[in-house]
């Protein structure tokens, strides 16, 4: 009996790794490309790093409309996959695609038209405003390619195909880095375009990813398939749209709550000066790199838990959740050790000014502790989202990011002048409180009883 249980656990562990490693690599390479992007831009000066940093939060606020829907799409397709309902899984995809195209066009127009006041609201200075507006405008004009790829990959993940998202995003990252090299400083006969070149390189990467994602829908082995949709004349329906929106609305509100806290942090950091904000932005890149591992495990958790609950097997869902957590903990410990021993050296890849490197060393000491809570809380959130427990993850984000992080950051940096220490203590308070709230909810196990 013990041998049977051990064999079963080994099988589940292999299944978890099989689902997780493409998602982890995908998320890692997206974050790595963003970091390399920042590294290449840093050659233009700290103003350029700060200008790009100003665009991060508004970009993700607009992407929230799509990212929240995509979590719902993954969870719903995973549930239908477990129920062996291919027809409805494909209806979910075509409905989500229709929503994505309409919303992308509307948001592109609004964000480009109001680009200047948006960047002003994010805390731009005289030396960063115009560059930030220019970079943000180009990124938003290419947004539709990015979001189409994201929604297709979300549906593919739900059906268990995490490799397509990995290959599209790794390819996109490589294209981005190549054109960064060619366009930022002008190499091999290409024009020197500076920040404009960096923005164009990012868009070109998303264009390639978009076409690869669309192509994946024509493969015979694909569970979600455009030929299947056309052959069976599957059309988007209001009922399916309502299902996506009803599940994603809590994710959307959660995203907004999180972005409000992140935006407050970014604005306060921007007010510390261009050098301090540039150091902070690089620190956030490192934190995003550690986030990518948790995010990859979260993707696996959503698909595995959604599938298990679709098969009416809550114990299997818990087992998958626990395995994802153990893997995540190992990853976070390794990252923490790397940041402890190599933090200053990592910052020296971006800057050479001693005062900026000193700021970087302060930041890495905080990151070393933050990642231990960050990776775990992301995976806990993924487990709950995969089960459809979106209201609680919204509650956790409202408490930790919007309230605790915002208050700690504002009081310590805005009122008491703790500078970067205050900002990163705010980040630590957010991650720790989210870890506590989400782990308590996960361990209660009520999420296994939710129907979506």
Coordinates of C-alpha atoms in Angstrom, one line a residue:
X1 CA 0.0 0.0 0.0
X2 CA 2.8 2.4 0.9
X3 CA 4.6 1.6 -2.4
X4 CA 1.4 2.4 -4.3
X5 CA 1.0 5.7 -2.5
X6 CA 4.7 6.5 -3.2
X7 CA 4.2 5.7 -6.9
X8 CA 1.1 7.8 -7.1
X9 CA 2.9 10.7 -5.5
X10 CA 5.8 10.4 -7.9
X11 CA 3.4 10.4 -10.8
X12 CA 1.7 13.5 -9.5
X13 CA 5.0 15.2 -9.0
X14 CA 6.0 14.4 -12.6
X15 CA 2.6 15.7 -13.8
X16 CA 3.1 18.9 -11.9
X17 CA 6.6 19.4 -13.3
X18 CA 5.3 18.6 -16.8
X19 CA 2.6 21.3 -16.5
X20 CA 4.8 23.8 -14.6
X21 CA 8.2 23.9 -16.3
X22 CA 6.9 25.5 -19.6
X23 CA 4.9 28.0 -17.7
X24 CA 7.9 28.8 -15.4
X25 CA 10.2 29.2 -18.3
X26 CA 7.6 31.4 -20.2
X27 CA 7.2 33.7 -17.3
X28 CA 10.9 33.8 -16.5
X29 CA 11.9 34.7 -20.1
X30 CA 9.3 37.5 -20.2
X31 CA 10.8 39.0 -17.0
X32 CA 14.3 38.4 -18.2
X33 CA 13.5 40.2 -21.5
X34 CA 12.1 43.1 -19.5
X35 CA 15.3 43.1 -17.4
X36 CA 17.6 43.0 -20.5
X37 CA 15.4 45.8 -21.9
X38 CA 16.1 47.9 -18.9
X39 CA 19.8 47.0 -19.0
X40 CA 20.1 48.1 -22.6
X41 CA 18.1 51.3 -22.0
X42 CA 20.3 52.1 -19.0
X43 CA 23.2 52.9 -21.4
X44 CA 21.2 56.0 -22.3
X45 CA 21.3 57.2 -18.7
X46 CA 19.2 56.9 -15.5
X47 CA 16.6 59.2 -17.0
X48 CA 15.8 56.5 -19.6
X49 CA 15.4 53.8 -17.0
X50 CA 13.1 56.1 -15.0
X51 CA 11.1 57.0 -18.1
X52 CA 10.4 53.4 -18.9
X53 CA 9.5 52.8 -15.2
X54 CA 6.9 55.5 -15.4
X55 CA 5.0 53.5 -18.0
X56 CA 4.9 50.1 -16.1
X57 CA 1.9 50.8 -13.9
X58 CA -0.4 52.4 -16.4
X59 CA 0.4 49.7 -18.9
X60 CA -0.6 47.0 -16.5
X61 CA -3.7 48.9 -15.3
X62 CA -5.0 48.8 -18.9
X63 CA -3.8 45.2 -19.3
X64 CA -5.9 44.3 -16.2
X65 CA -9.0 44.1 -18.4
X66 CA -7.4 41.3 -20.3
X67 CA -5.3 39.6 -17.6
X68 CA -8.3 39.1 -15.4
X69 CA -10.4 37.7 -18.3
X70 CA -7.5 35.4 -19.2
X71 CA -7.4 33.9 -15.7
X72 CA -11.2 33.2 -16.0
X73 CA -10.6 31.7 -19.5
X74 CA -7.9 29.4 -18.2
X75 CA -10.0 28.3 -15.2
X76 CA -13.2 27.7 -17.3
X77 CA -11.4 25.9 -20.1
X78 CA -9.6 23.7 -17.5
X79 CA -12.9 22.9 -15.9
X80 CA -14.5 22.0 -19.3
X81 CA -11.4 20.0 -20.2
X82 CA -11.9 17.9 -17.0
X83 CA -15.6 17.5 -17.9
X84 CA -14.6 16.5 -21.5
X85 CA -16.8 19.3 -23.0
X86 CA -14.7 20.4 -26.0
X87 CA -17.6 22.3 -27.6
X88 CA -18.1 24.6 -24.7
X89 CA -14.3 25.0 -24.2
X90 CA -14.1 26.3 -27.8
X91 CA -17.1 28.6 -27.2
X92 CA -15.2 30.1 -24.3
X93 CA -12.3 30.8 -26.6
X94 CA -14.2 32.5 -29.4
X95 CA -16.2 34.6 -27.0
X96 CA -13.0 35.7 -25.2
X97 CA -11.4 36.6 -28.5
X98 CA -14.3 38.8 -29.5
X99 CA -14.2 40.6 -26.2
X100 CA -10.4 41.0 -26.4
X101 CA -10.5 42.6 -29.9
X102 CA -13.3 45.1 -29.0
X103 CA -11.7 46.1 -25.7
X104 CA -8.2 46.4 -27.1
X105 CA -9.3 48.8 -29.8
X106 CA -11.2 51.0 -27.3
X107 CA -8.3 51.0 -24.7
X108 CA -5.7 51.8 -27.4
X109 CA -7.5 54.9 -28.5
X110 CA -8.1 56.1 -24.9
X111 CA -4.6 55.4 -23.6
X112 CA -2.8 57.0 -26.6
X113 CA -5.1 60.1 -26.5
X114 CA -4.5 60.7 -22.8
X115 CA -0.8 59.5 -22.7
X116 CA 0.6 62.8 -21.5
X117 CA -1.7 63.3 -18.5
X118 CA -1.3 59.6 -17.6
X119 CA 2.5 59.9 -17.4
X120 CA 2.2 63.1 -15.4
X121 CA -0.1 61.3 -12.9
X122 CA 2.6 58.6 -12.5
X123 CA 5.1 61.2 -11.2
X124 CA 7.1 62.2 -14.2
X125 CA 9.8 64.9 -13.9
X126 CA 11.0 67.4 -16.5
X127 CA 13.8 65.1 -17.7
X128 CA 11.5 62.0 -17.9
X129 CA 8.1 63.2 -19.1
X130 CA 8.5 63.4 -22.9
X131 CA 10.5 60.2 -23.1
X132 CA 7.9 58.4 -21.0
X133 CA 5.0 59.6 -23.1
X134 CA 6.8 58.6 -26.3
X135 CA 7.6 55.1 -25.0
X136 CA 4.1 54.6 -23.6
X137 CA 2.3 55.7 -26.8
X138 CA 4.3 53.2 -28.9
X139 CA 3.7 50.3 -26.5
X140 CA -0.1 51.0 -26.4
X141 CA -0.4 51.2 -30.2
X142 CA 1.0 47.6 -30.3
X143 CA -1.1 46.4 -27.4
X144 CA -3.6 44.4 -29.5
X145 CA -1.0 41.9 -30.7
X146 CA 0.0 41.3 -27.1
X147 CA -3.5 40.8 -25.7
X148 CA -4.6 38.5 -28.6
X149 CA -1.6 36.2 -27.9
X150 CA -2.3 36.3 -24.1
X151 CA -5.9 35.2 -24.5
X152 CA -5.1 32.3 -26.9
X153 CA -2.3 31.2 -24.6
X154 CA -4.7 31.3 -21.6
X155 CA -7.1 29.0 -23.4
X156 CA -4.3 26.6 -24.4
X157 CA -3.0 26.5 -20.8
X158 CA -6.5 25.6 -19.5
X159 CA -6.5 22.6 -21.9
X160 CA -3.1 21.5 -20.5
X161 CA -0.9 22.9 -23.3
X162 CA 1.5 25.2 -21.5
X163 CA 4.3 24.7 -24.1
X164 CA 2.7 27.0 -26.7
X165 CA 2.8 29.9 -24.3
X166 CA 6.4 29.2 -23.4
X167 CA 7.6 29.0 -27.1
X168 CA 5.7 32.1 -28.1
X169 CA 7.0 34.2 -25.2
X170 CA 10.6 33.0 -25.5
X171 CA 10.6 33.7 -29.2
X172 CA 9.0 37.1 -28.5
X173 CA 11.7 37.9 -25.9
X174 CA 14.5 36.9 -28.3
X175 CA 13.0 39.1 -31.0
X176 CA 12.7 42.0 -28.5
X177 CA 16.4 41.7 -27.4
X178 CA 17.7 41.5 -31.0
X179 CA 15.8 44.6 -32.0
X180 CA 16.8 46.4 -28.8
X181 CA 20.4 45.8 -29.9
X182 CA 19.7 47.0 -33.4
X183 CA 17.5 50.0 -32.7
X184 CA 18.5 51.5 -29.3
X185 CA 22.1 52.5 -30.2
X186 CA 21.9 51.8 -34.0
X187 CA 23.9 48.7 -35.0
X188 CA 24.4 46.9 -38.4
X189 CA 23.1 49.9 -40.3
X190 CA 19.9 50.3 -38.3
X191 CA 19.0 53.9 -37.1
X192 CA 19.9 55.0 -33.5
X193 CA 16.4 55.5 -32.0
X194 CA 17.0 55.4 -28.3
X195 CA 13.9 54.8 -26.2
X196 CA 11.8 54.8 -29.4
X197 CA 13.8 51.8 -30.6
X198 CA 13.3 50.0 -27.3
X199 CA 9.5 50.5 -27.6
X200 CA 9.4 49.3 -31.2
X201 CA 11.5 46.2 -30.3
X202 CA 8.9 45.3 -27.6
X203 CA 6.0 45.7 -30.1
X204 CA 7.8 43.6 -32.8
X205 CA 8.3 40.8 -30.2
X206 CA 4.5 40.8 -29.4
X207 CA 3.7 40.8 -33.2
X208 CA 5.7 37.6 -33.6
X209 CA 4.2 36.0 -30.5
X210 CA 0.7 36.9 -31.7
X211 CA 1.1 35.1 -35.1
X212 CA 2.6 32.0 -33.3
X213 CA -0.3 31.9 -30.9
X214 CA -2.9 32.1 -33.8
X215 CA -1.0 29.4 -35.7
X216 CA -1.3 27.1 -32.6
X217 CA -5.1 27.1 -33.0
X218 CA -4.7 25.4 -36.4
X219 CA -2.8 22.4 -35.1
X220 CA -4.7 19.1 -35.2
X221 CA -3.8 18.1 -31.6
X222 CA -5.0 21.5 -30.2
X223 CA -8.0 21.1 -27.9
X224 CA -9.1 24.6 -28.6
X225 CA -9.0 25.0 -32.4
X226 CA -10.2 27.5 -35.0
X227 CA -10.9 24.7 -37.6
X228 CA -13.1 23.0 -34.9
X229 CA -14.9 26.3 -34.2
X230 CA -15.5 27.0 -37.9
X231 CA -16.6 23.4 -38.7
X232 CA -19.1 23.3 -35.8
X233 CA -20.1 26.9 -36.5
X234 CA -19.5 27.9 -32.9
X235 CA -20.3 31.6 -32.2
X236 CA -19.7 33.8 -29.2
X237 CA -22.7 33.9 -26.9
X238 CA -23.8 36.3 -24.2
X239 CA -24.2 33.5 -21.7
X240 CA -20.6 32.5 -22.2
X241 CA -19.5 36.1 -22.0
X242 CA -21.4 36.5 -18.8
X243 CA -19.6 33.5 -17.4
X244 CA -16.2 34.9 -18.2
X245 CA -17.1 38.4 -16.9
X246 CA -18.8 37.1 -13.7
X247 CA -15.6 35.1 -12.9
X248 CA -13.2 37.7 -14.1
X249 CA -14.8 40.8 -12.4
X250 CA -13.3 39.9 -9.1
X251 CA -9.9 39.3 -10.7
X252 CA -10.3 42.7 -12.4
X253 CA -11.1 44.5 -9.2
X254 CA -8.2 42.6 -7.5
X255 CA -5.9 43.8 -10.3
X256 CA -7.1 47.4 -9.9
X257 CA -6.6 47.1 -6.1
X258 CA -3.1 45.8 -6.6
X259 CA -2.1 48.4 -9.3
X260 CA -3.4 51.2 -7.0
X261 CA -0.9 50.1 -4.4
X262 CA 1.9 49.6 -6.9
X263 CA 1.2 53.0 -8.5
X264 CA 1.4 54.7 -5.1
X265 CA 4.8 53.1 -4.5
X266 CA 6.0 54.1 -8.0
X267 CA 4.8 57.8 -7.6
X268 CA 6.5 58.1 -4.1
X269 CA 9.7 56.5 -5.6
X270 CA 9.6 58.9 -8.5
X271 CA 9.5 61.9 -6.1
X272 CA 12.9 60.7 -4.6
X273 CA 14.7 61.8 -7.7
X274 CA 15.7 60.2 -11.1
X275 CA 18.6 58.2 -9.7
X276 CA 16.7 56.8 -6.8
X277 CA 13.7 55.9 -9.0
X278 CA 16.0 54.3 -11.6
X279 CA 17.5 52.1 -8.8
X280 CA 14.0 51.3 -7.5
X281 CA 12.9 50.3 -11.0
X282 CA 15.8 47.9 -11.4
X283 CA 15.0 46.5 -8.0
X284 CA 11.4 45.9 -9.2
X285 CA 12.8 44.1 -12.2
X286 CA 14.7 41.7 -10.0
X287 CA 11.5 41.3 -7.9
X288 CA 9.5 40.6 -11.1
X289 CA 12.1 38.0 -12.1
X290 CA 11.4 36.2 -8.8
X291 CA 7.7 36.8 -9.4
X292 CA 8.0 35.0 -12.7
X293 CA 8.8 31.7 -10.9
X294 CA 5.8 32.0 -8.7
X295 CA 3.6 33.1 -11.6
X296 CA 4.7 30.0 -13.6
X297 CA 3.8 27.7 -10.7
X298 CA 0.5 29.6 -10.4
X299 CA -0.3 28.9 -14.0
X300 CA 0.3 25.2 -13.4
X301 CA -1.8 25.3 -10.2
X302 CA -4.8 27.0 -12.1
X303 CA -4.8 24.3 -14.8
X304 CA -4.2 21.3 -12.5
X305 CA -6.7 22.3 -9.9
X306 CA -9.3 23.3 -12.4
X307 CA -8.9 19.9 -14.1
X308 CA -9.0 18.0 -10.8
X309 CA -12.2 19.8 -9.6
X310 CA -13.8 19.3 -13.1
X311 CA -13.2 15.6 -12.5
X312 CA -14.8 15.9 -9.0
X313 CA -11.6 15.1 -7.2
X314 CA -10.9 17.7 -4.5
X315 CA -8.2 15.6 -2.8
X316 CA -6.3 15.5 -6.0
X317 CA -6.6 19.3 -6.3
X318 CA -5.2 19.7 -2.8
X319 CA -2.3 17.4 -3.6
X320 CA -1.4 19.4 -6.7
X321 CA -1.6 22.6 -4.7
X322 CA 0.7 21.3 -2.0
X323 CA 3.2 20.0 -4.6
X324 CA 3.3 23.4 -6.4
X325 CA 3.9 25.1 -3.0
X326 CA 6.9 22.8 -2.2
X327 CA 8.5 23.5 -5.5
X328 CA 7.9 27.2 -5.1
X329 CA 9.5 27.3 -1.7
X330 CA 12.7 25.6 -3.0
X331 CA 12.9 28.2 -5.8
X332 CA 12.4 31.2 -3.4
X333 CA 15.2 30.0 -1.1
X334 CA 17.6 29.7 -4.1
X335 CA 16.7 33.3 -5.2
X336 CA 17.2 34.6 -1.7
X337 CA 20.7 33.2 -1.5
X338 CA 21.6 34.6 -4.9
X339 CA 20.4 38.1 -3.9
X340 CA 22.3 37.9 -0.6
X341 CA 25.7 37.1 -2.1
X342 CA 25.4 38.8 -5.5
X343 CA 23.0 41.8 -5.1
X344 CA 25.5 44.6 -5.7
X345 CA 27.1 42.8 -8.6
X346 CA 23.7 42.4 -10.2
X347 CA 23.1 46.1 -9.9
X348 CA 26.5 46.8 -11.4
X349 CA 25.1 45.3 -14.7
X350 CA 22.9 48.4 -14.9
X351 CA 24.8 51.2 -13.2
X352 CA 28.4 52.2 -12.4
X353 CA 27.8 55.2 -10.2
X354 CA 28.7 54.3 -6.5
X355 CA 25.8 56.2 -5.0
X356 CA 23.3 54.3 -7.2
X357 CA 25.0 50.9 -6.4
X358 CA 24.7 51.7 -2.7
X359 CA 20.9 52.2 -3.2
X360 CA 20.8 48.9 -5.1
X361 CA 22.5 47.1 -2.2
X362 CA 19.8 48.4 0.2
X363 CA 17.1 47.2 -2.2
X364 CA 18.6 43.7 -2.6
X365 CA 18.6 43.2 1.2
X366 CA 14.8 43.7 1.2
X367 CA 14.3 41.5 -1.8
X368 CA 16.2 38.7 -0.1
X369 CA 13.4 38.5 2.5
X370 CA 10.5 39.5 0.3
X371 CA 10.9 36.6 -2.2
X372 CA 10.4 34.0 0.6
X373 CA 6.8 35.3 1.0
X374 CA 6.2 36.4 -2.6
X375 CA 6.5 33.1 -4.4
X376 CA 4.4 31.2 -1.9
X377 CA 1.6 33.8 -1.8
X378 CA 1.4 33.8 -5.6
X379 CA 1.0 30.1 -5.7
X380 CA -1.7 30.2 -2.9
X381 CA -3.5 32.8 -5.0
X382 CA -3.3 30.6 -8.1
X383 CA -4.8 27.6 -6.2
X384 CA -7.7 29.7 -5.1
X385 CA -8.2 31.3 -8.5
X386 CA -8.1 27.9 -10.2
X387 CA -11.0 26.8 -8.0
X388 CA -12.9 30.1 -8.6
X389 CA -12.4 31.6 -5.2
X390 CA -11.9 35.1 -6.7
X391 CA -13.7 37.1 -4.1
X392 CA -11.3 36.1 -1.4
X393 CA -8.2 36.9 -3.5
X394 CA -9.8 40.3 -4.1
X395 CA -10.2 40.8 -0.4
X396 CA -6.6 39.8 0.3
X397 CA -5.3 42.2 -2.3
X398 CA -7.5 45.1 -1.0
X399 CA -6.2 44.6 2.5
X400 CA -2.5 43.9 1.7
X401 CA -1.7 46.0 -1.4
X402 CA -4.2 48.8 -1.5
X403 CA -4.4 49.5 2.2
X404 CA -1.3 48.1 4.1
X405 CA 1.3 48.7 1.3
X406 CA -0.1 52.2 0.5
X407 CA -0.2 53.3 4.1
X408 CA 3.2 52.0 5.1
X409 CA 4.8 53.4 1.9
X410 CA 3.2 56.9 2.4
X411 CA 3.9 57.2 6.1
X412 CA 7.5 55.9 6.0
X413 CA 8.6 57.6 2.8
X414 CA 6.2 60.4 2.2
X415 CA 5.8 61.6 5.9
X416 CA 8.8 60.3 7.8
X417 CA 11.3 60.6 4.9
X418 CA 12.7 57.0 5.2
X419 CA 13.4 57.1 1.4
X420 CA 14.0 53.8 -0.3
X421 CA 13.8 52.0 3.1
X422 CA 10.2 53.2 3.5
X423 CA 9.3 52.1 0.0
X424 CA 10.7 48.6 0.3
X425 CA 9.3 48.2 3.9
X426 CA 6.0 48.9 2.2
X427 CA 6.6 46.2 -0.3
X428 CA 7.6 43.7 2.4
X429 CA 4.5 44.5 4.5
X430 CA 2.3 43.8 1.4
X431 CA 3.9 40.4 0.6
X432 CA 3.9 39.3 4.2
X433 CA 0.3 40.2 4.8
X434 CA -0.8 38.5 1.5
X435 CA 1.1 35.4 2.4
X436 CA -0.7 35.2 5.8
X437 CA -4.2 35.9 4.4
X438 CA -3.9 33.5 1.4
X439 CA -2.2 30.6 3.2
X440 CA -5.0 30.7 5.9
X441 CA -7.7 30.5 3.3
X442 CA -6.0 27.7 1.3
X443 CA -5.5 25.6 4.4
X444 CA -9.2 25.8 5.3
X445 CA -10.0 23.9 2.1
X446 CA -13.4 25.4 1.4
X447 CA -12.2 26.5 -2.1
X448 CA -12.6 22.9 -3.3
X449 CA -16.4 23.1 -3.0
X450 CA -16.9 26.0 -5.4
X451 CA -18.7 25.4 -8.7
X452 CA -17.9 27.6 -11.8

